[in-house]
XYZ file of C-alpha atoms in Angstrom:
594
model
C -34.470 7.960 -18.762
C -34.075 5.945 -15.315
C -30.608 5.218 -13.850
C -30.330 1.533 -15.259
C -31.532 2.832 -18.515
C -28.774 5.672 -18.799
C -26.036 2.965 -17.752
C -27.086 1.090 -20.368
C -27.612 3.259 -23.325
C -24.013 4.467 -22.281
C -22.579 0.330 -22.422
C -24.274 -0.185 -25.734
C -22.659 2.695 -26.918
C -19.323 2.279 -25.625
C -19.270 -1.600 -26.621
C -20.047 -1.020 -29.987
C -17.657 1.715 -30.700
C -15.253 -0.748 -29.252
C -16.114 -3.339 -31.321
C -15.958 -1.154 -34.283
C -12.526 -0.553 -33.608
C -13.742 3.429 -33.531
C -11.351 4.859 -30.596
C -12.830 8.456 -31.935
C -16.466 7.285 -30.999
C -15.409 5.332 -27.493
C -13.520 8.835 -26.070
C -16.555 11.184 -27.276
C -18.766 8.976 -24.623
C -16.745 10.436 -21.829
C -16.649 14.379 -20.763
C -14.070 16.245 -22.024
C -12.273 16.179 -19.291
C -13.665 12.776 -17.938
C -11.195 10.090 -16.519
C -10.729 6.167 -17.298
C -8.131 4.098 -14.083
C -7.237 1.103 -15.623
C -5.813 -1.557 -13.384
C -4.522 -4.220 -15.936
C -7.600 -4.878 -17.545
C -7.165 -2.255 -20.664
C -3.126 -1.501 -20.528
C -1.835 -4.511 -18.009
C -0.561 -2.020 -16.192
C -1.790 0.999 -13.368
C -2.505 3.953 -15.720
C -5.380 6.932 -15.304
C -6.062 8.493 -18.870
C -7.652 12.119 -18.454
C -8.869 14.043 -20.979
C -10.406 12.401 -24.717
C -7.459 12.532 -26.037
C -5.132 10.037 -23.753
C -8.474 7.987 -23.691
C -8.598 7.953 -27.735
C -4.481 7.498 -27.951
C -4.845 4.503 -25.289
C -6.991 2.314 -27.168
C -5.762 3.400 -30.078
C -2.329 1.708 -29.277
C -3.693 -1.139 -27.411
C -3.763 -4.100 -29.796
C -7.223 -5.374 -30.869
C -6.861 -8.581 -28.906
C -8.129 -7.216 -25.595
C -11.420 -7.792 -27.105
C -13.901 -6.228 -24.333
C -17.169 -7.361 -24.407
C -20.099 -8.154 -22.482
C -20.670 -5.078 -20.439
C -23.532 -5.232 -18.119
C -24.833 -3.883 -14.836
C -23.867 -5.699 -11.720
C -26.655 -4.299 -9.992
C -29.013 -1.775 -10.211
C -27.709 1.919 -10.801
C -28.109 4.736 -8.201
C -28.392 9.005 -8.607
C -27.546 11.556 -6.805
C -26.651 15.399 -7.486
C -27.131 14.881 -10.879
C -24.790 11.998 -10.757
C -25.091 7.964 -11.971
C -23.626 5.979 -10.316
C -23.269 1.996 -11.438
C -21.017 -1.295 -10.693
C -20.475 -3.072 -14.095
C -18.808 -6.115 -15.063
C -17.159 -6.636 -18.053
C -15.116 -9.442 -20.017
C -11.671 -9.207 -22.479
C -10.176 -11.992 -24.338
C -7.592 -12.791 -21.308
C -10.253 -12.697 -18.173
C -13.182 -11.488 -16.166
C -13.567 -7.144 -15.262
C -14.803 -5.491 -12.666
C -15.895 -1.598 -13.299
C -16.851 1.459 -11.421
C -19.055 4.141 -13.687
C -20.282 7.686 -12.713
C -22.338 9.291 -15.971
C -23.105 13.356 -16.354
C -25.587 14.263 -18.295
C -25.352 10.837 -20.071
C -21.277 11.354 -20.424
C -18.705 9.134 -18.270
C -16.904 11.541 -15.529
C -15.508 8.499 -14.320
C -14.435 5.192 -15.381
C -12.493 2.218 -12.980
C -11.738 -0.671 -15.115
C -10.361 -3.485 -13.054
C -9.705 -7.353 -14.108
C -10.563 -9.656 -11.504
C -9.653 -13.023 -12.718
C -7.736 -14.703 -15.671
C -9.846 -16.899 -17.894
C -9.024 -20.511 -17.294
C -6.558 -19.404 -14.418
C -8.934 -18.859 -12.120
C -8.632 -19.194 -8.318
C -9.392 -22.535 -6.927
C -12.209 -22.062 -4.420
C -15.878 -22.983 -3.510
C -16.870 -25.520 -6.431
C -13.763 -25.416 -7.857
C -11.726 -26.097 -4.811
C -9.200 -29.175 -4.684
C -10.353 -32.634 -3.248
C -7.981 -32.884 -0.824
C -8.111 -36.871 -0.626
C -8.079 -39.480 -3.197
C -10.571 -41.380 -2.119
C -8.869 -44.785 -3.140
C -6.211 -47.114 -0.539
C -3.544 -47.384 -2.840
C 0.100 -47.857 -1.666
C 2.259 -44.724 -1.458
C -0.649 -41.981 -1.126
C 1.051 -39.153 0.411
C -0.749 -37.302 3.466
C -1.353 -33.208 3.111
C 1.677 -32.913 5.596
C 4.061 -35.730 3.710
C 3.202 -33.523 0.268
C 3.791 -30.074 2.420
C 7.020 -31.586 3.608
C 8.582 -32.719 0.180
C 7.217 -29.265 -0.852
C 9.491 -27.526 1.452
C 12.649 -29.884 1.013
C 12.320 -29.063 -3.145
C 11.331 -25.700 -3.541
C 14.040 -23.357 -3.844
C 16.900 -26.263 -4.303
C 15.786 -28.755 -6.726
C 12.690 -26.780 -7.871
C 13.398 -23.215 -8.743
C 10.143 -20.388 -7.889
C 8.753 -18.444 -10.774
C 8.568 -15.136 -7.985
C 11.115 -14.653 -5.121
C 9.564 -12.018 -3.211
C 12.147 -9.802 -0.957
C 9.838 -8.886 2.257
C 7.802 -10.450 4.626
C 5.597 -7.933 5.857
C 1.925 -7.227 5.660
C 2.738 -6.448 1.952
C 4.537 -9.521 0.990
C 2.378 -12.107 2.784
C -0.462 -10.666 1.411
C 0.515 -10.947 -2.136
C 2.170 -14.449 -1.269
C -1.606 -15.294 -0.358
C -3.056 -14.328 -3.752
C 0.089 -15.537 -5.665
C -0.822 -19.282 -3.594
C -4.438 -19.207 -5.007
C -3.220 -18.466 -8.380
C -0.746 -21.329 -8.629
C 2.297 -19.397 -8.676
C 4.940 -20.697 -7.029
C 6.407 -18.232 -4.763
C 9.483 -18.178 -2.007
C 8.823 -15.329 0.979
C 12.219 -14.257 2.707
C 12.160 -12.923 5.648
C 15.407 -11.390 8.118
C 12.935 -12.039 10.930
C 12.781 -15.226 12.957
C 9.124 -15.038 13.123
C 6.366 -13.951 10.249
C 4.888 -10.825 12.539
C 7.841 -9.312 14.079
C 8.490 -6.309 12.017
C 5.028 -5.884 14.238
C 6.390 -7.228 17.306
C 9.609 -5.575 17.678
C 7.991 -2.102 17.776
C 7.465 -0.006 21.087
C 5.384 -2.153 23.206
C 2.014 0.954 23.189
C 1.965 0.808 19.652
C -1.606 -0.504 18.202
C -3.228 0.475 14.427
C -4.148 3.472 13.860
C -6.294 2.808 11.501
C -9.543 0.544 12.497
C -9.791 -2.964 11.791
C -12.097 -2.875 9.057
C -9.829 -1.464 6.870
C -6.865 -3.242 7.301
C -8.038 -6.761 6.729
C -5.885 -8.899 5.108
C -6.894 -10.740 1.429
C -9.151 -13.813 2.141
C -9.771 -13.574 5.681
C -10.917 -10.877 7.409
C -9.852 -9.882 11.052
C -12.352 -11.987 13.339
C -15.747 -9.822 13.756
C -15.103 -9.812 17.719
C -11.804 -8.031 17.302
C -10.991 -4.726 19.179
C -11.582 -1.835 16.608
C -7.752 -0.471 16.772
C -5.351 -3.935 17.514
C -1.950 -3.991 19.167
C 0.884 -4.460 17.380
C 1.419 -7.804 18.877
C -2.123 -9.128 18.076
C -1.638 -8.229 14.406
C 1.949 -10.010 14.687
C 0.333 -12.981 15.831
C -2.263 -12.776 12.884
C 0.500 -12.517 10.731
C 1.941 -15.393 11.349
C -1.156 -17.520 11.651
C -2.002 -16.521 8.416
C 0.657 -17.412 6.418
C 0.284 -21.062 8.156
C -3.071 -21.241 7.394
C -2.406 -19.914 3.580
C 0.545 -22.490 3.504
C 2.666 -20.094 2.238
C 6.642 -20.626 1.562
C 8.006 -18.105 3.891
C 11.456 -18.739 4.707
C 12.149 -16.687 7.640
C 15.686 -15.815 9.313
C 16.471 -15.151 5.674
C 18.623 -12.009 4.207
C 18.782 -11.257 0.886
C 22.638 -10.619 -0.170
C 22.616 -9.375 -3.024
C 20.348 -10.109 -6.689
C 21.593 -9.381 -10.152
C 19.300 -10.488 -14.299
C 21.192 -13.165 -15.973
C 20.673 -12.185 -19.564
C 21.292 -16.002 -20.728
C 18.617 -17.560 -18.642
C 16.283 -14.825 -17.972
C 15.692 -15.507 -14.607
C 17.624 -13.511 -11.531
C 20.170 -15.100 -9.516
C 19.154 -13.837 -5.931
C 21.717 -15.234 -3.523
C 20.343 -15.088 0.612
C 21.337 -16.089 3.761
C 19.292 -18.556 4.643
C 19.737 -19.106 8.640
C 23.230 -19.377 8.160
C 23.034 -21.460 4.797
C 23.765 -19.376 1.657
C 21.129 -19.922 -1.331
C 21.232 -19.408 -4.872
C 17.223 -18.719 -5.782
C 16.805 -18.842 -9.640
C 13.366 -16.571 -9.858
C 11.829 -16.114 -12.981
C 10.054 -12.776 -11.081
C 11.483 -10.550 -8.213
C 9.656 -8.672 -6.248
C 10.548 -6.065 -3.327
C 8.232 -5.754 -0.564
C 9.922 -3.987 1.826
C 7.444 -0.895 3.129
C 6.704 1.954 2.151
C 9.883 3.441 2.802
C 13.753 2.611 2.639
C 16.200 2.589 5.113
C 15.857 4.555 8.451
C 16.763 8.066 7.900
C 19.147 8.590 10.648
C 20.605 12.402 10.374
C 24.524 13.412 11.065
C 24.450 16.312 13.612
C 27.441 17.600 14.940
C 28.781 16.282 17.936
C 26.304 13.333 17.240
C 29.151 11.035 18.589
C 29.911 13.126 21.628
C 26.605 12.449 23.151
C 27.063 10.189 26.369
C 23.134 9.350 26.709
C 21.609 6.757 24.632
C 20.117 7.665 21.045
C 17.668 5.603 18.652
C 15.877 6.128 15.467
C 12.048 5.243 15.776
C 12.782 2.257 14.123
C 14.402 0.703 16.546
C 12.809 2.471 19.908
C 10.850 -0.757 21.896
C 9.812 1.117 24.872
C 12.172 -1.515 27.143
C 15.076 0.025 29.446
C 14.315 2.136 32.914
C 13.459 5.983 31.436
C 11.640 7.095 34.433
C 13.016 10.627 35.333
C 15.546 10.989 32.250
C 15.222 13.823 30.141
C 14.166 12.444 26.734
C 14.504 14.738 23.597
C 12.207 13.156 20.516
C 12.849 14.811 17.197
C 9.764 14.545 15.006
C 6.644 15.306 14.977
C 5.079 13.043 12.574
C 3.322 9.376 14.041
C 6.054 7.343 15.316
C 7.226 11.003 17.664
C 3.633 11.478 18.782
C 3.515 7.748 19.672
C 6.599 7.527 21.046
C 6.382 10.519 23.351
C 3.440 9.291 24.938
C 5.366 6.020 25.611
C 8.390 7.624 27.507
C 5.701 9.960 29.285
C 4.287 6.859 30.397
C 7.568 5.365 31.985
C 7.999 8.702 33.622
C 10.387 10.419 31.355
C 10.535 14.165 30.972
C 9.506 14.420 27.489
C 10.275 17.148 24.464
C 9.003 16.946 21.103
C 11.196 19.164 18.627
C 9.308 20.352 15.585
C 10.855 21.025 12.681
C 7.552 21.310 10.449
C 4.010 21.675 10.497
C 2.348 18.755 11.209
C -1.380 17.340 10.096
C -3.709 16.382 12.947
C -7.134 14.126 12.282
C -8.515 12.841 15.087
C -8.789 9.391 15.221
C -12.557 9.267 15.991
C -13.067 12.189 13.523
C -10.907 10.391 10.657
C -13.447 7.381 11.242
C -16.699 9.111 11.245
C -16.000 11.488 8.724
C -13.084 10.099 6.126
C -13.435 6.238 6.875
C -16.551 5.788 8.032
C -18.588 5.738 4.326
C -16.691 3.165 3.553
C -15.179 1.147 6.418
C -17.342 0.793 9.232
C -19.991 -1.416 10.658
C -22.468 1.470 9.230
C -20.502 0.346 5.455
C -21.421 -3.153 6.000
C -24.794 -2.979 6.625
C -25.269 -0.618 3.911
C -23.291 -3.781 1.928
C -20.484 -1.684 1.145
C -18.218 -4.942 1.676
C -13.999 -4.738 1.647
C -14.150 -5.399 -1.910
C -16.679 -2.548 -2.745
C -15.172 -0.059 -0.435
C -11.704 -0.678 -2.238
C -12.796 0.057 -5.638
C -14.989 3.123 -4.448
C -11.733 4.959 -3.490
C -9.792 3.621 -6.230
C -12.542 5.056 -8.596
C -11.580 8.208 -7.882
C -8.507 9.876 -9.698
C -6.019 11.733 -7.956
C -6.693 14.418 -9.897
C -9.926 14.791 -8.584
C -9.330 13.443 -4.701
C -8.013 16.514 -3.258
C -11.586 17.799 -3.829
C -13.040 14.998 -2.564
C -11.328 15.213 -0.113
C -10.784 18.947 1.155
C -14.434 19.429 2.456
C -13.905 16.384 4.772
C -11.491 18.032 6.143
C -13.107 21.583 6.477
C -15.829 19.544 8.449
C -12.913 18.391 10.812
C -11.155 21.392 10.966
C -14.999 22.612 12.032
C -15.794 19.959 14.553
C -12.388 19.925 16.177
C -11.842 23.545 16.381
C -11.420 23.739 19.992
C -8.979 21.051 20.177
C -7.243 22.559 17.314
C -7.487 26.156 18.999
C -5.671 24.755 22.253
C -2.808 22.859 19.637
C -1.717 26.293 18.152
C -1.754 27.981 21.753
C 0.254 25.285 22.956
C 2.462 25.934 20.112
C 2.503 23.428 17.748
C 2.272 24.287 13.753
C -0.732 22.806 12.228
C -1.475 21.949 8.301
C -3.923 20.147 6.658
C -1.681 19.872 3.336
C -0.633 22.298 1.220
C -4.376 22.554 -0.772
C -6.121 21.645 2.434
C -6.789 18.089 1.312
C -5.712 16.371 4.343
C -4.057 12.999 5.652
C -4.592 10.838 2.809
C -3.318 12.878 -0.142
C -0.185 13.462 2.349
C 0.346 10.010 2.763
C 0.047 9.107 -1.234
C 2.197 12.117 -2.258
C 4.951 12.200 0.185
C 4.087 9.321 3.045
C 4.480 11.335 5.996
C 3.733 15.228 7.711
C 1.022 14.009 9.523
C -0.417 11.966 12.767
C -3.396 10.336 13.880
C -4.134 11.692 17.372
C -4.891 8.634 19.509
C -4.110 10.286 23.065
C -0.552 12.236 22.682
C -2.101 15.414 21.257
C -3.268 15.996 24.871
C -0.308 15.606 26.152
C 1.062 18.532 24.384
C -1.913 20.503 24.951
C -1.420 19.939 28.711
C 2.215 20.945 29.083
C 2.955 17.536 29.712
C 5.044 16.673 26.896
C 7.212 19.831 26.087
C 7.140 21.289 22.766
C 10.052 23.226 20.820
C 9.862 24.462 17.096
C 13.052 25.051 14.911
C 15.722 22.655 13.347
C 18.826 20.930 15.031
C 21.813 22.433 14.800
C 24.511 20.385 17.100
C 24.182 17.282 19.676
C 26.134 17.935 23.096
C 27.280 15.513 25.389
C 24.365 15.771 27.160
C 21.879 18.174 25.158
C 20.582 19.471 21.830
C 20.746 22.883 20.577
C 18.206 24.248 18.197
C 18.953 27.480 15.849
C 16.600 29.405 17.845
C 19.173 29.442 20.514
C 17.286 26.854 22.831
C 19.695 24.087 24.675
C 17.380 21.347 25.848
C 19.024 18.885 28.490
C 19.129 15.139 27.461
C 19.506 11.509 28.487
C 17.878 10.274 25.692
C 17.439 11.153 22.131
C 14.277 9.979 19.678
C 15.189 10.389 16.256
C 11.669 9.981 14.715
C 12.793 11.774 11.481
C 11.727 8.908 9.018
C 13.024 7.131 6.108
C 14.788 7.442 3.174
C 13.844 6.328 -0.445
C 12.859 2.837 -1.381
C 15.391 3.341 -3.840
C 18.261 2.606 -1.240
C 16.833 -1.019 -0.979
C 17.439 -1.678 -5.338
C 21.420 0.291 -4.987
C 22.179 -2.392 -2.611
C 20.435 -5.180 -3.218
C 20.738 -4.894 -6.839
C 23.011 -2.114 -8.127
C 22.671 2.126 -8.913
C 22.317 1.468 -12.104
C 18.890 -0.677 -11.634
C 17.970 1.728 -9.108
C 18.339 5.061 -10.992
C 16.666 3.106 -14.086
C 13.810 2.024 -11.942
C 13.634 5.970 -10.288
C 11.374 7.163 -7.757
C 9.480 5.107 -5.973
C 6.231 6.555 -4.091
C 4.079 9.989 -4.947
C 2.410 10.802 -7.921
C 4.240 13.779 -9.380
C 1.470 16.372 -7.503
C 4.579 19.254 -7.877
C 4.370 19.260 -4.042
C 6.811 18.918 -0.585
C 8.669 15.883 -1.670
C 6.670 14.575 -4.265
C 8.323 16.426 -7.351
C 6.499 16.574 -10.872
C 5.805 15.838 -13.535
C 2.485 14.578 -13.188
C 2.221 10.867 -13.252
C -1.552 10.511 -12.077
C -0.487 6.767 -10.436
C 1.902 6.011 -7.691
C 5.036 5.640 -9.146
C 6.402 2.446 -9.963
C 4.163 0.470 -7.727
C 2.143 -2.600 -8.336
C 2.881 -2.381 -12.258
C 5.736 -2.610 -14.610
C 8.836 -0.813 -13.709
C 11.420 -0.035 -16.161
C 13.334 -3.143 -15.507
C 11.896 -6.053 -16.360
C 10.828 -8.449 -13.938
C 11.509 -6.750 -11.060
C 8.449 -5.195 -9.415
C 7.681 -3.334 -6.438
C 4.514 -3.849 -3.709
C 3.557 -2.689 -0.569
C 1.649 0.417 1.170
C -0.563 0.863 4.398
C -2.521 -3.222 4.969
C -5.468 -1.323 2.691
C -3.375 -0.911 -0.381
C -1.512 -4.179 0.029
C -4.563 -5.995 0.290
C -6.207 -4.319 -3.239
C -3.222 -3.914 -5.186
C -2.129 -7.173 -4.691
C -4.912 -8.813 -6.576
C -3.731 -6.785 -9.663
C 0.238 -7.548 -9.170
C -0.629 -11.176 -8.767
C -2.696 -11.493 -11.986
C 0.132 -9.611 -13.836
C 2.592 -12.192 -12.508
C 0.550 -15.414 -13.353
C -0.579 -14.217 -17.041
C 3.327 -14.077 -17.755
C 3.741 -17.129 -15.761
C 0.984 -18.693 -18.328
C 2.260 -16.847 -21.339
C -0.694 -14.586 -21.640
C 0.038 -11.527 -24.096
C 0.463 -8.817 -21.673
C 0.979 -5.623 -24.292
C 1.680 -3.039 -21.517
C 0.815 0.230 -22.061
C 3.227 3.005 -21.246
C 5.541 2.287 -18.443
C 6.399 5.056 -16.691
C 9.305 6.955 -17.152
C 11.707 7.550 -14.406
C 12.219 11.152 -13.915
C 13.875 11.039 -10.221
C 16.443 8.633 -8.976
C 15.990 9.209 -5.089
């Protein structure tokens, strides 16, 4: 039996047991310990079912209604290692799938079911697309810019949003974009003056670390002529071209106060700070977009206030100021330390970076040949793995099974960069590449930090040039800090790139402790490693999907997730917009509250 023909003796199968209503019959068509991600499609929600049994239980307890039919191969099926691999789409009663299917020995390892689209809610685009003119000369036609006007003027005092989203990042313009081409009506708030300047406001060397292709933004891609790793001011001023040119309502110089569920109405009074003006916003939907992280985590040494240099968190570190010939202490050792070592190196400063754990290394041009490269790279594209494809190929695999998908990737690095990594440990500095070996990714999904992607300031350690001491802080002089290993290190200026706490902080006090702690963790995946605490979850908690308060959701991530997950937060927020049945399956309980 050929690829295509295994596919779809498996699809016949699988369709009929659903139709049958024979969850018993659908689960025996996958391994016994094969996997089905569901992104809305199956459970309107983010869920990975392992194992027959969760498989059998979930569409068991998923009502009849979500009706899947019409599975088919999107294009023709490929084999490898024993391995079929196949894009399929797929239909249920409320919209339009997408699906990623690897078979074994004509059983389903793995399953990605995705929806795509709501039926009769779809985007309006290509033939579908809006007029834009009436072509008749009547009196009173109002121009694009007389409509966009009145828009502005209405929405958010006369006109209430369905979705008030708290953020105006990467993450929540993003989502605003989709949210826009769904019909949702949607208010962006912003404490910045300009969309872009949580980019702008950085230190001045800063670019992405990651290359362009992917980081593109939903809709339009990064022009094909841009540089491969942006500045931070470029991608500020693509920011805020973008949400011009996707008309979005982004109120900027805006603070959200406070928000609080008014049972009565069922919408959420979210009162802001509007440039001075204070707002009620009446949102049906509320949604935090705030980064990955909450607030800086700035720690309390002693004799912190008895220092008589000048002290920042990486947060707020520009680059600005006269630091040539100070003695600059950076405490970290994670990105924002590397980067911002190089920076005061730059200007001159004598430079130490304090270590106060092992660290992950991937070199940047290794990380793109050998972890990005399959999938985002010009090499991806003319193989036509586009965005979209490349998105759903890592999404189709589980986190269960990643860290081995990962882990040789990294052995080849750990290979190909062993000099450079030989010279890193002689120069002192404690290497990892996570806990089971699995590398930078897996460390950013489980605990969002530990590791840095060397784009120059490795070197700099290796050459003696930036200074390098290992152990934890124990007290701040006036003009030093003193490590438990005994070492005093003379200071002007002290770096505190030591990270940030929680999204959790934002809900206590934005909305209260009690919708925080009832929410709970926000971030890993319960892998029962550093910081990311079991049990196992198998999705990112609480992100994207239904929390345990209703109608508040929460969305962001690296520009990669932001742009993918949005797609499948913004169809969750327009079916309930629409009144589509959304019969979630299993929200996630909340086992931490920090």
């Amino acid at each position: 039996m050929n690829a295509d023909s295994a596919v779809e003796h498996w699809l016949a199968a699988f369709d009929q047991a659903l139709r049958d209503g024979q969850p018993d019959r659908a689960a025996e068509l996958f391994e016994a310990d094969g996997y089905w991600r569901d992104f809305v499609a199956f459970t309107w929600n983010l869920r990975t079912l392992e194992g027959r049994e969760e498989i059998r239980r979930m569409l068991e307890t998923q009502p009849a209604e979500i009706s899947p039919s019409d599975w088919s191969l999107d294009e023709p099926a490929t084999v490898s290692d024993g391995v079929v691999e196949s894009w399929v789409t797929f239909e249920t009663a409320a919209g339009r799938g997408w699906a990623h299917l690897r078979l074994r020995d004509g059983k389903a390892w793995t399953l990605l079911t995705t929806m795509q689209e709501l039926k009769g809610h779809e985007e309006k685009k290509r033939r579908t697309r809006d007029q834009g003119v009436e072509h008749v000369v009547r009196r009173g036609r109002k121009t694009w810019l007389e409509q966009k006007a009145e828009r502005q003027e209405t929405l958010g005092y006369s006109e209430q949003p369905y979705a008030v989203i708290v953020g105006g990042g990467q993450g929540g313009i993003g989502l605003a974009a989709r949210l826009k081409r769904l019909g949702v009506p949607t208010i962006v708030i912003e404490k910045n003056e300009r969309a872009g300047d949580s980019w702008r406001k950085r230190y001045k060397s800063l670019h992405l670390h990651d290359p362009v292709w992917y980081d593109h933004l939903p809709y339009l891609p990064f022009p094909e002529d841009w540089p491969v790793f942006p500045s931070k001011d470029k991608v500020g001023d693509w920011l805020e071209h973008y949400t011009a040119i996707m008309e979005l309502d982004y109120w900027t110089g805006t603070r959200c106060l406070n928000a609080d569920f008014d049972d009565e109405s069922g919408t959420w009074r979210v009162e802001v700070d509007r440039q001075g003006e204070r707002v009620e916003l009446r949102p049906t939907q509320l949604i935090f977009a705030l980064g990955v992280s909450g607030y800086p985590n700035i720690p309390r040494f002693e004799g912190t206030e008895s220092f008589t240099g000048e002290q920042w968190h990486s947060s707020e570190f520009t680059g600005e100021g006269d630091v040539e010939g100070k003695r600059a202490v950076v405490i970290g050792s994670n990105n924002s330390a590397h980067d911002i070592c190089a920076a005061l190196w730059d200007h001159g400063a004598e430079v130490t970076m304090v270590q106060r754990s092992s660290t992950h290394i991937a070199r940047s041009e290794s990380l793109m040949s050998l972890a990005l490269g399959p999938l985002y790279s010009e090499d991806a594209l003319d193989a036509g793995v586009t965005t979209e494809k490349a998105d759903m190929l890592f999404a189709s695999w589980p986190y269960r099974l990643l860290p081995n998908v990962q882990i040789p990737v990294y052995e080849q690095m750990a290979e190909k960069d062993a000099e450079f990594y030989r010279r890193l440990r002689e120069a002192g500095f404690e290497l990892d590449f996570g806990e089971d070996g699995s590398g930078l990714f897996l460390k950013y999904l489980r605990r969002g930090s530990g590791y840095y992607i060397d784009v120059g300031a490795s070197q700099l350690v290796i050459d003696g040039e930036v200074a390098l001491e290992r152990g934890q802080v124990t007290r701040i002089l006036p003009d030093a800090v003193e490590l438990d290993g005994g070492a005093t290190l003379p200071a002007d200026i002290i770096v505190y790139a030591t990270g940030y706490g929680s999204m959790n902080q934002w809900l206590t006090d934005l909305v209260s402790q009690q919708v925080a702690d009832k929410v709970g963790k926000v971030w890993g995946y319960g892998s029962d490693t550093t910081r990311d605490p079991g049990p196992w979850e198998g999705e990112l908690r609480n992100m994207w999907k239904p929390t345990n308060v209703d109608q508040l959701w929460i969305h962001g991530g690296n520009l990669h997730q932001s742009r993918h997950y949005s797609k499948y937060l913004a169809l969750q927020l327009k079916a309930r917009m629409e009144g589509i049945p959304t019969p979630v399956y299993r929200v996630q309980e909340a086992h931490h509250t920090c």
